[in-house]
């Protein structure tokens, strides 16, 4: 354990970890089961195009969520693009800027303008009170994002969308296995989108799913993800190639069998971080509502520099030097990335909470690849740094000055 500042790697000590610790190490599940499934699909010589594993995966996901339709796709970004088209969104769509860039790009890619809305600083999700002022005659929809798997204020968003005749889509990339008012995420809005990217707690290598209770929308999305084919030689919609392949579905089916274990391990990690970071002034973990189902996929620390005396970026620099690759999701906010920062150079004026939060949050390593003793050491480093916050900050600045 490091006991004084000179033990920190950034000030000349040896790194706390010999190997890099990542935030998003994939959960693998039962390797033997996965390999058996891969053997099966090779024996069958059916690798993609709505194969048996994809069909089974869609059915299992729909059952798990209690939703009528699940359409598996090659990744959540393409799934989002397809859902946006299938819902016939045009003009402007209101989204939070505090999200992964894919939410904005999926719109802009189709020449729909993402209109950035500020977040509620407590929930870190789109603030329903800020939406109506952004609605114009060109607005056709709202995309809420359940950031960190903590659902948006779905009731308010549903009310606003209904009142203005807008479509409502949820980017639920983080929220597989989470619930809202006792109902699984996947059942709300016109449709919801999950990501099963390698870094998500359930992964299909790359992959995602569009889920909906709307029969007509589901069949349109199903056609659109397969070039619009409604049978051999018969294309009835514009479409793309959004299909999930069989190896991905094999991984997804295998992961689903270990889902409880993944959630338990994420929850254990979260509880340990919570316990070991407790009482550090100015450094607070986000909270998860224990009355609802949560996947505890993200361990997010919020740093208030006014209290700690050391900034989030300085803490990140120190952790990186220790080989802890903490990430500042979603810095600097979509509105400060291209092409949006060129299109809307003053967007930040309407996004004070987003701008504040993007300076404060830090995602820490978790998942089945992280050991309890590693969490203990990560927390110990954070505590050491924050307890000497102003001194650390000065030392880092003087080191910068002398370089
Ligand atoms: N909407 C939201 C709200 C999202 O958060 C995302 C994706 C999407 C939509 C779009 O979903 P997809 O189209 O991807 O299905 C990562 C993921 O690539 C991205 O899927 C995710 N959100 C985002 C929050 O995180 P990066 O740029 O941080 O990825 P990268 O390569 O830096 O990996 C993160 C960490 O995980 C690194 O420390 C390395 C480690 N890692 C990564 C991979 C791929 C591994 O250990 N093994 C691996 O195989 O975006």
PDB file of C-alpha atoms in Angstrom, residues 69-248:
ATOM      1  CA  UNK A  69     -40.450  -7.901 -29.819  1.00  0.00           C
ATOM      2  CA  UNK A  70     -36.675  -8.022 -29.739  1.00  0.00           C
ATOM      3  CA  UNK A  71     -34.761  -7.414 -32.961  1.00  0.00           C
ATOM      4  CA  UNK A  72     -31.060  -8.226 -32.563  1.00  0.00           C
ATOM      5  CA  UNK A  73     -28.706  -5.920 -34.456  1.00  0.00           C
ATOM      6  CA  UNK A  74     -24.971  -5.691 -35.206  1.00  0.00           C
ATOM      7  CA  UNK A  75     -24.456  -2.825 -32.718  1.00  0.00           C
ATOM      8  CA  UNK A  76     -26.554  -0.285 -30.861  1.00  0.00           C
ATOM      9  CA  UNK A  77     -25.523   2.618 -33.099  1.00  0.00           C
ATOM     10  CA  UNK A  78     -26.902   0.972 -36.227  1.00  0.00           C
ATOM     11  CA  UNK A  79     -29.927  -0.138 -34.189  1.00  0.00           C
ATOM     12  CA  UNK A  80     -30.507   3.475 -33.210  1.00  0.00           C
ATOM     13  CA  UNK A  81     -30.200   4.614 -36.822  1.00  0.00           C
ATOM     14  CA  UNK A  82     -32.715   2.000 -37.927  1.00  0.00           C
ATOM     15  CA  UNK A  83     -35.185   2.845 -35.149  1.00  0.00           C
ATOM     16  CA  UNK A  84     -34.892   6.555 -36.012  1.00  0.00           C
ATOM     17  CA  UNK A  85     -35.741   5.777 -39.652  1.00  0.00           C
ATOM     18  CA  UNK A  86     -38.489   3.332 -38.783  1.00  0.00           C
ATOM     19  CA  UNK A  87     -40.118   5.998 -36.601  1.00  0.00           C
ATOM     20  CA  UNK A  88     -39.795   8.483 -39.485  1.00  0.00           C
ATOM     21  CA  UNK A  89     -37.999  11.077 -37.396  1.00  0.00           C
ATOM     22  CA  UNK A  90     -36.956  14.176 -39.341  1.00  0.00           C
ATOM     23  CA  UNK A  91     -35.986  17.795 -38.663  1.00  0.00           C
ATOM     24  CA  UNK A  92     -34.923  18.094 -35.020  1.00  0.00           C
ATOM     25  CA  UNK A  93     -34.767  15.568 -32.214  1.00  0.00           C
ATOM     26  CA  UNK A  94     -34.099  16.470 -28.593  1.00  0.00           C
ATOM     27  CA  UNK A  95     -31.392  14.489 -26.798  1.00  0.00           C
ATOM     28  CA  UNK A  96     -29.063  15.043 -23.847  1.00  0.00           C
ATOM     29  CA  UNK A  97     -25.503  16.137 -24.623  1.00  0.00           C
ATOM     30  CA  UNK A  98     -24.320  14.058 -21.667  1.00  0.00           C
ATOM     31  CA  UNK A  99     -24.213  10.761 -23.573  1.00  0.00           C
ATOM     32  CA  UNK A 100     -21.928   8.704 -25.760  1.00  0.00           C
ATOM     33  CA  UNK A 101     -21.424  10.395 -29.116  1.00  0.00           C
ATOM     34  CA  UNK A 102     -23.351   7.610 -30.899  1.00  0.00           C
ATOM     35  CA  UNK A 103     -26.682   9.040 -29.720  1.00  0.00           C
ATOM     36  CA  UNK A 104     -26.023  12.309 -31.569  1.00  0.00           C
ATOM     37  CA  UNK A 105     -24.288  10.766 -34.571  1.00  0.00           C
ATOM     38  CA  UNK A 106     -27.164   8.347 -35.240  1.00  0.00           C
ATOM     39  CA  UNK A 107     -29.320  11.416 -35.917  1.00  0.00           C
ATOM     40  CA  UNK A 108     -26.820  13.609 -37.715  1.00  0.00           C
ATOM     41  CA  UNK A 109     -25.839  10.666 -39.949  1.00  0.00           C
ATOM     42  CA  UNK A 110     -29.391  10.927 -41.314  1.00  0.00           C
ATOM     43  CA  UNK A 111     -29.316  14.710 -41.510  1.00  0.00           C
ATOM     44  CA  UNK A 112     -31.548  15.111 -38.496  1.00  0.00           C
ATOM     45  CA  UNK A 113     -30.404  17.845 -36.113  1.00  0.00           C
ATOM     46  CA  UNK A 114     -29.729  16.746 -32.543  1.00  0.00           C
ATOM     47  CA  UNK A 115     -30.934  19.499 -30.211  1.00  0.00           C
ATOM     48  CA  UNK A 116     -29.026  19.234 -26.952  1.00  0.00           C
ATOM     49  CA  UNK A 117     -30.952  19.448 -23.720  1.00  0.00           C
ATOM     50  CA  UNK A 118     -29.418  19.926 -20.276  1.00  0.00           C
ATOM     51  CA  UNK A 119     -29.451  17.255 -17.586  1.00  0.00           C
ATOM     52  CA  UNK A 120     -30.784  17.071 -14.076  1.00  0.00           C
ATOM     53  CA  UNK A 121     -27.618  17.190 -11.917  1.00  0.00           C
ATOM     54  CA  UNK A 122     -29.006  14.619  -9.478  1.00  0.00           C
ATOM     55  CA  UNK A 123     -30.129  11.928 -11.936  1.00  0.00           C
ATOM     56  CA  UNK A 124     -27.548  12.952 -14.599  1.00  0.00           C
ATOM     57  CA  UNK A 125     -30.285  12.200 -17.172  1.00  0.00           C
ATOM     58  CA  UNK A 126     -32.105  14.543 -19.549  1.00  0.00           C
ATOM     59  CA  UNK A 127     -34.007  17.158 -17.538  1.00  0.00           C
ATOM     60  CA  UNK A 128     -37.714  17.024 -18.481  1.00  0.00           C
ATOM     61  CA  UNK A 129     -38.132  20.617 -17.274  1.00  0.00           C
ATOM     62  CA  UNK A 130     -35.769  21.846 -19.975  1.00  0.00           C
ATOM     63  CA  UNK A 131     -37.369  20.033 -22.910  1.00  0.00           C
ATOM     64  CA  UNK A 132     -40.443  22.078 -23.788  1.00  0.00           C
ATOM     65  CA  UNK A 133     -38.457  25.280 -24.358  1.00  0.00           C
ATOM     66  CA  UNK A 134     -36.498  23.399 -27.055  1.00  0.00           C
ATOM     67  CA  UNK A 135     -39.522  22.170 -29.023  1.00  0.00           C
ATOM     68  CA  UNK A 136     -40.002  23.893 -32.391  1.00  0.00           C
ATOM     69  CA  UNK A 137     -42.263  23.155 -35.387  1.00  0.00           C
ATOM     70  CA  UNK A 138     -39.392  21.008 -36.732  1.00  0.00           C
ATOM     71  CA  UNK A 139     -39.165  18.776 -33.659  1.00  0.00           C
ATOM     72  CA  UNK A 140     -40.286  15.204 -34.301  1.00  0.00           C
ATOM     73  CA  UNK A 141     -38.957  13.276 -31.351  1.00  0.00           C
ATOM     74  CA  UNK A 142     -37.110  12.910 -28.074  1.00  0.00           C
ATOM     75  CA  UNK A 143     -34.402  10.380 -27.324  1.00  0.00           C
ATOM     76  CA  UNK A 144     -33.879   9.844 -23.602  1.00  0.00           C
ATOM     77  CA  UNK A 145     -30.705   8.077 -22.487  1.00  0.00           C
ATOM     78  CA  UNK A 146     -30.721   5.930 -19.342  1.00  0.00           C
ATOM     79  CA  UNK A 147     -27.202   6.989 -18.376  1.00  0.00           C
ATOM     80  CA  UNK A 148     -25.323   4.437 -16.180  1.00  0.00           C
ATOM     81  CA  UNK A 149     -28.452   2.233 -16.349  1.00  0.00           C
ATOM     82  CA  UNK A 150     -30.387   4.658 -14.140  1.00  0.00           C
ATOM     83  CA  UNK A 151     -33.657   5.259 -15.989  1.00  0.00           C
ATOM     84  CA  UNK A 152     -34.744   8.692 -17.176  1.00  0.00           C
ATOM     85  CA  UNK A 153     -37.867  10.259 -15.715  1.00  0.00           C
ATOM     86  CA  UNK A 154     -39.903   8.135 -18.109  1.00  0.00           C
ATOM     87  CA  UNK A 155     -43.312   9.313 -16.889  1.00  0.00           C
ATOM     88  CA  UNK A 156     -42.510  12.972 -17.533  1.00  0.00           C
ATOM     89  CA  UNK A 157     -40.924  12.268 -20.905  1.00  0.00           C
ATOM     90  CA  UNK A 158     -43.919  10.168 -21.956  1.00  0.00           C
ATOM     91  CA  UNK A 159     -46.233  13.015 -20.952  1.00  0.00           C
ATOM     92  CA  UNK A 160     -44.250  15.636 -22.882  1.00  0.00           C
ATOM     93  CA  UNK A 161     -43.928  13.434 -25.991  1.00  0.00           C
ATOM     94  CA  UNK A 162     -47.663  12.622 -25.907  1.00  0.00           C
ATOM     95  CA  UNK A 163     -48.622  16.266 -25.359  1.00  0.00           C
ATOM     96  CA  UNK A 164     -46.626  17.448 -28.372  1.00  0.00           C
ATOM     97  CA  UNK A 165     -47.229  14.451 -30.611  1.00  0.00           C
ATOM     98  CA  UNK A 166     -43.543  13.528 -30.622  1.00  0.00           C
ATOM     99  CA  UNK A 167     -41.995  10.075 -30.942  1.00  0.00           C
ATOM    100  CA  UNK A 168     -40.142   8.853 -27.886  1.00  0.00           C
ATOM    101  CA  UNK A 169     -37.121   6.611 -28.142  1.00  0.00           C
ATOM    102  CA  UNK A 170     -34.807   5.477 -25.359  1.00  0.00           C
ATOM    103  CA  UNK A 171     -31.118   4.852 -25.759  1.00  0.00           C
ATOM    104  CA  UNK A 172     -30.893   2.078 -23.182  1.00  0.00           C
ATOM    105  CA  UNK A 173     -27.330   1.097 -24.121  1.00  0.00           C
ATOM    106  CA  UNK A 174     -26.433   0.999 -20.396  1.00  0.00           C
ATOM    107  CA  UNK A 175     -29.702  -0.291 -19.027  1.00  0.00           C
ATOM    108  CA  UNK A 176     -30.064  -3.973 -19.854  1.00  0.00           C
ATOM    109  CA  UNK A 177     -31.393  -5.733 -16.755  1.00  0.00           C
ATOM    110  CA  UNK A 178     -32.655  -2.507 -15.128  1.00  0.00           C
ATOM    111  CA  UNK A 179     -36.201  -1.631 -14.146  1.00  0.00           C
ATOM    112  CA  UNK A 180     -38.401   1.451 -13.792  1.00  0.00           C
ATOM    113  CA  UNK A 181     -41.347   1.265 -11.430  1.00  0.00           C
ATOM    114  CA  UNK A 182     -40.922  -2.496 -11.293  1.00  0.00           C
ATOM    115  CA  UNK A 183     -41.093  -2.923 -15.099  1.00  0.00           C
ATOM    116  CA  UNK A 184     -38.044  -3.839 -17.118  1.00  0.00           C
ATOM    117  CA  UNK A 185     -36.414  -1.187 -19.262  1.00  0.00           C
ATOM    118  CA  UNK A 186     -37.297  -2.138 -22.826  1.00  0.00           C
ATOM    119  CA  UNK A 187     -41.017  -1.587 -22.344  1.00  0.00           C
ATOM    120  CA  UNK A 188     -41.108   2.187 -22.609  1.00  0.00           C
ATOM    121  CA  UNK A 189     -41.503   4.794 -25.329  1.00  0.00           C
ATOM    122  CA  UNK A 190     -41.973   3.734 -28.934  1.00  0.00           C
ATOM    123  CA  UNK A 191     -38.843   1.576 -28.743  1.00  0.00           C
ATOM    124  CA  UNK A 192     -35.686   1.131 -26.678  1.00  0.00           C
ATOM    125  CA  UNK A 193     -32.144   0.302 -27.744  1.00  0.00           C
ATOM    126  CA  UNK A 194     -29.643  -1.903 -25.932  1.00  0.00           C
ATOM    127  CA  UNK A 195     -25.934  -2.217 -26.580  1.00  0.00           C
ATOM    128  CA  UNK A 196     -24.193  -5.554 -26.211  1.00  0.00           C
ATOM    129  CA  UNK A 197     -20.766  -4.137 -27.029  1.00  0.00           C
ATOM    130  CA  UNK A 198     -17.758  -5.953 -25.524  1.00  0.00           C
ATOM    131  CA  UNK A 199     -17.562  -3.390 -22.716  1.00  0.00           C
ATOM    132  CA  UNK A 200     -21.192  -3.845 -21.656  1.00  0.00           C
ATOM    133  CA  UNK A 201     -21.932  -6.265 -18.827  1.00  0.00           C
ATOM    134  CA  UNK A 202     -23.800  -8.533 -21.273  1.00  0.00           C
ATOM    135  CA  UNK A 203     -21.895  -8.642 -24.528  1.00  0.00           C
ATOM    136  CA  UNK A 204     -22.160 -10.236 -27.950  1.00  0.00           C
ATOM    137  CA  UNK A 205     -18.637  -9.024 -28.925  1.00  0.00           C
ATOM    138  CA  UNK A 206     -20.369  -6.265 -30.897  1.00  0.00           C
ATOM    139  CA  UNK A 207     -24.154  -6.126 -30.920  1.00  0.00           C
ATOM    140  CA  UNK A 208     -27.356  -4.597 -29.754  1.00  0.00           C
ATOM    141  CA  UNK A 209     -31.116  -4.962 -29.842  1.00  0.00           C
ATOM    142  CA  UNK A 210     -34.134  -2.829 -30.626  1.00  0.00           C
ATOM    143  CA  UNK A 211     -37.063  -3.805 -28.415  1.00  0.00           C
ATOM    144  CA  UNK A 212     -40.638  -2.640 -28.669  1.00  0.00           C
ATOM    145  CA  UNK A 213     -44.218  -3.609 -27.903  1.00  0.00           C
ATOM    146  CA  UNK A 214     -45.394  -2.140 -31.222  1.00  0.00           C
ATOM    147  CA  UNK A 215     -46.046  -4.953 -33.763  1.00  0.00           C
ATOM    148  CA  UNK A 216     -45.986  -2.759 -36.839  1.00  0.00           C
ATOM    149  CA  UNK A 217     -42.809  -0.932 -35.808  1.00  0.00           C
ATOM    150  CA  UNK A 218     -41.085  -4.226 -34.993  1.00  0.00           C
ATOM    151  CA  UNK A 219     -41.771  -5.676 -38.419  1.00  0.00           C
ATOM    152  CA  UNK A 220     -40.533  -2.497 -40.113  1.00  0.00           C
ATOM    153  CA  UNK A 221     -37.318  -2.575 -38.064  1.00  0.00           C
ATOM    154  CA  UNK A 222     -36.875  -6.269 -38.872  1.00  0.00           C
ATOM    155  CA  UNK A 223     -37.133  -5.504 -42.588  1.00  0.00           C
ATOM    156  CA  UNK A 224     -34.891  -2.451 -42.430  1.00  0.00           C
ATOM    157  CA  UNK A 225     -32.042  -4.280 -40.696  1.00  0.00           C
ATOM    158  CA  UNK A 226     -32.022  -6.741 -43.629  1.00  0.00           C
ATOM    159  CA  UNK A 227     -31.870  -4.301 -46.593  1.00  0.00           C
ATOM    160  CA  UNK A 228     -35.679  -4.078 -46.643  1.00  0.00           C
ATOM    161  CA  UNK A 229     -36.096  -7.629 -47.970  1.00  0.00           C
ATOM    162  CA  UNK A 230     -39.606  -9.015 -47.492  1.00  0.00           C
ATOM    163  CA  UNK A 231     -38.746 -12.319 -49.175  1.00  0.00           C
ATOM    164  CA  UNK A 232     -36.430 -13.430 -51.952  1.00  0.00           C
ATOM    165  CA  UNK A 233     -36.087 -10.690 -54.585  1.00  0.00           C
ATOM    166  CA  UNK A 234     -38.633  -8.398 -52.930  1.00  0.00           C
ATOM    167  CA  UNK A 235     -37.420  -5.200 -51.294  1.00  0.00           C
ATOM    168  CA  UNK A 236     -40.199  -3.067 -49.815  1.00  0.00           C
ATOM    169  CA  UNK A 237     -38.288  -0.473 -47.719  1.00  0.00           C
ATOM    170  CA  UNK A 238     -35.017   1.331 -47.703  1.00  0.00           C
ATOM    171  CA  UNK A 239     -32.797  -0.769 -45.482  1.00  0.00           C
ATOM    172  CA  UNK A 240     -29.284  -1.433 -44.343  1.00  0.00           C
ATOM    173  CA  UNK A 241     -27.220  -4.321 -43.076  1.00  0.00           C
ATOM    174  CA  UNK A 242     -27.870  -4.301 -39.346  1.00  0.00           C
ATOM    175  CA  UNK A 243     -27.917  -8.045 -38.745  1.00  0.00           C
ATOM    176  CA  UNK A 244     -26.381  -9.757 -35.755  1.00  0.00           C
ATOM    177  CA  UNK A 245     -24.273 -12.792 -36.673  1.00  0.00           C
ATOM    178  CA  UNK A 246     -24.420 -16.268 -35.138  1.00  0.00           C
ATOM    179  CA  UNK A 247     -21.120 -16.056 -33.235  1.00  0.00           C
ATOM    180  CA  UNK A 248     -22.341 -12.878 -31.539  1.00  0.00           C
TER     181      UNK A 248
END
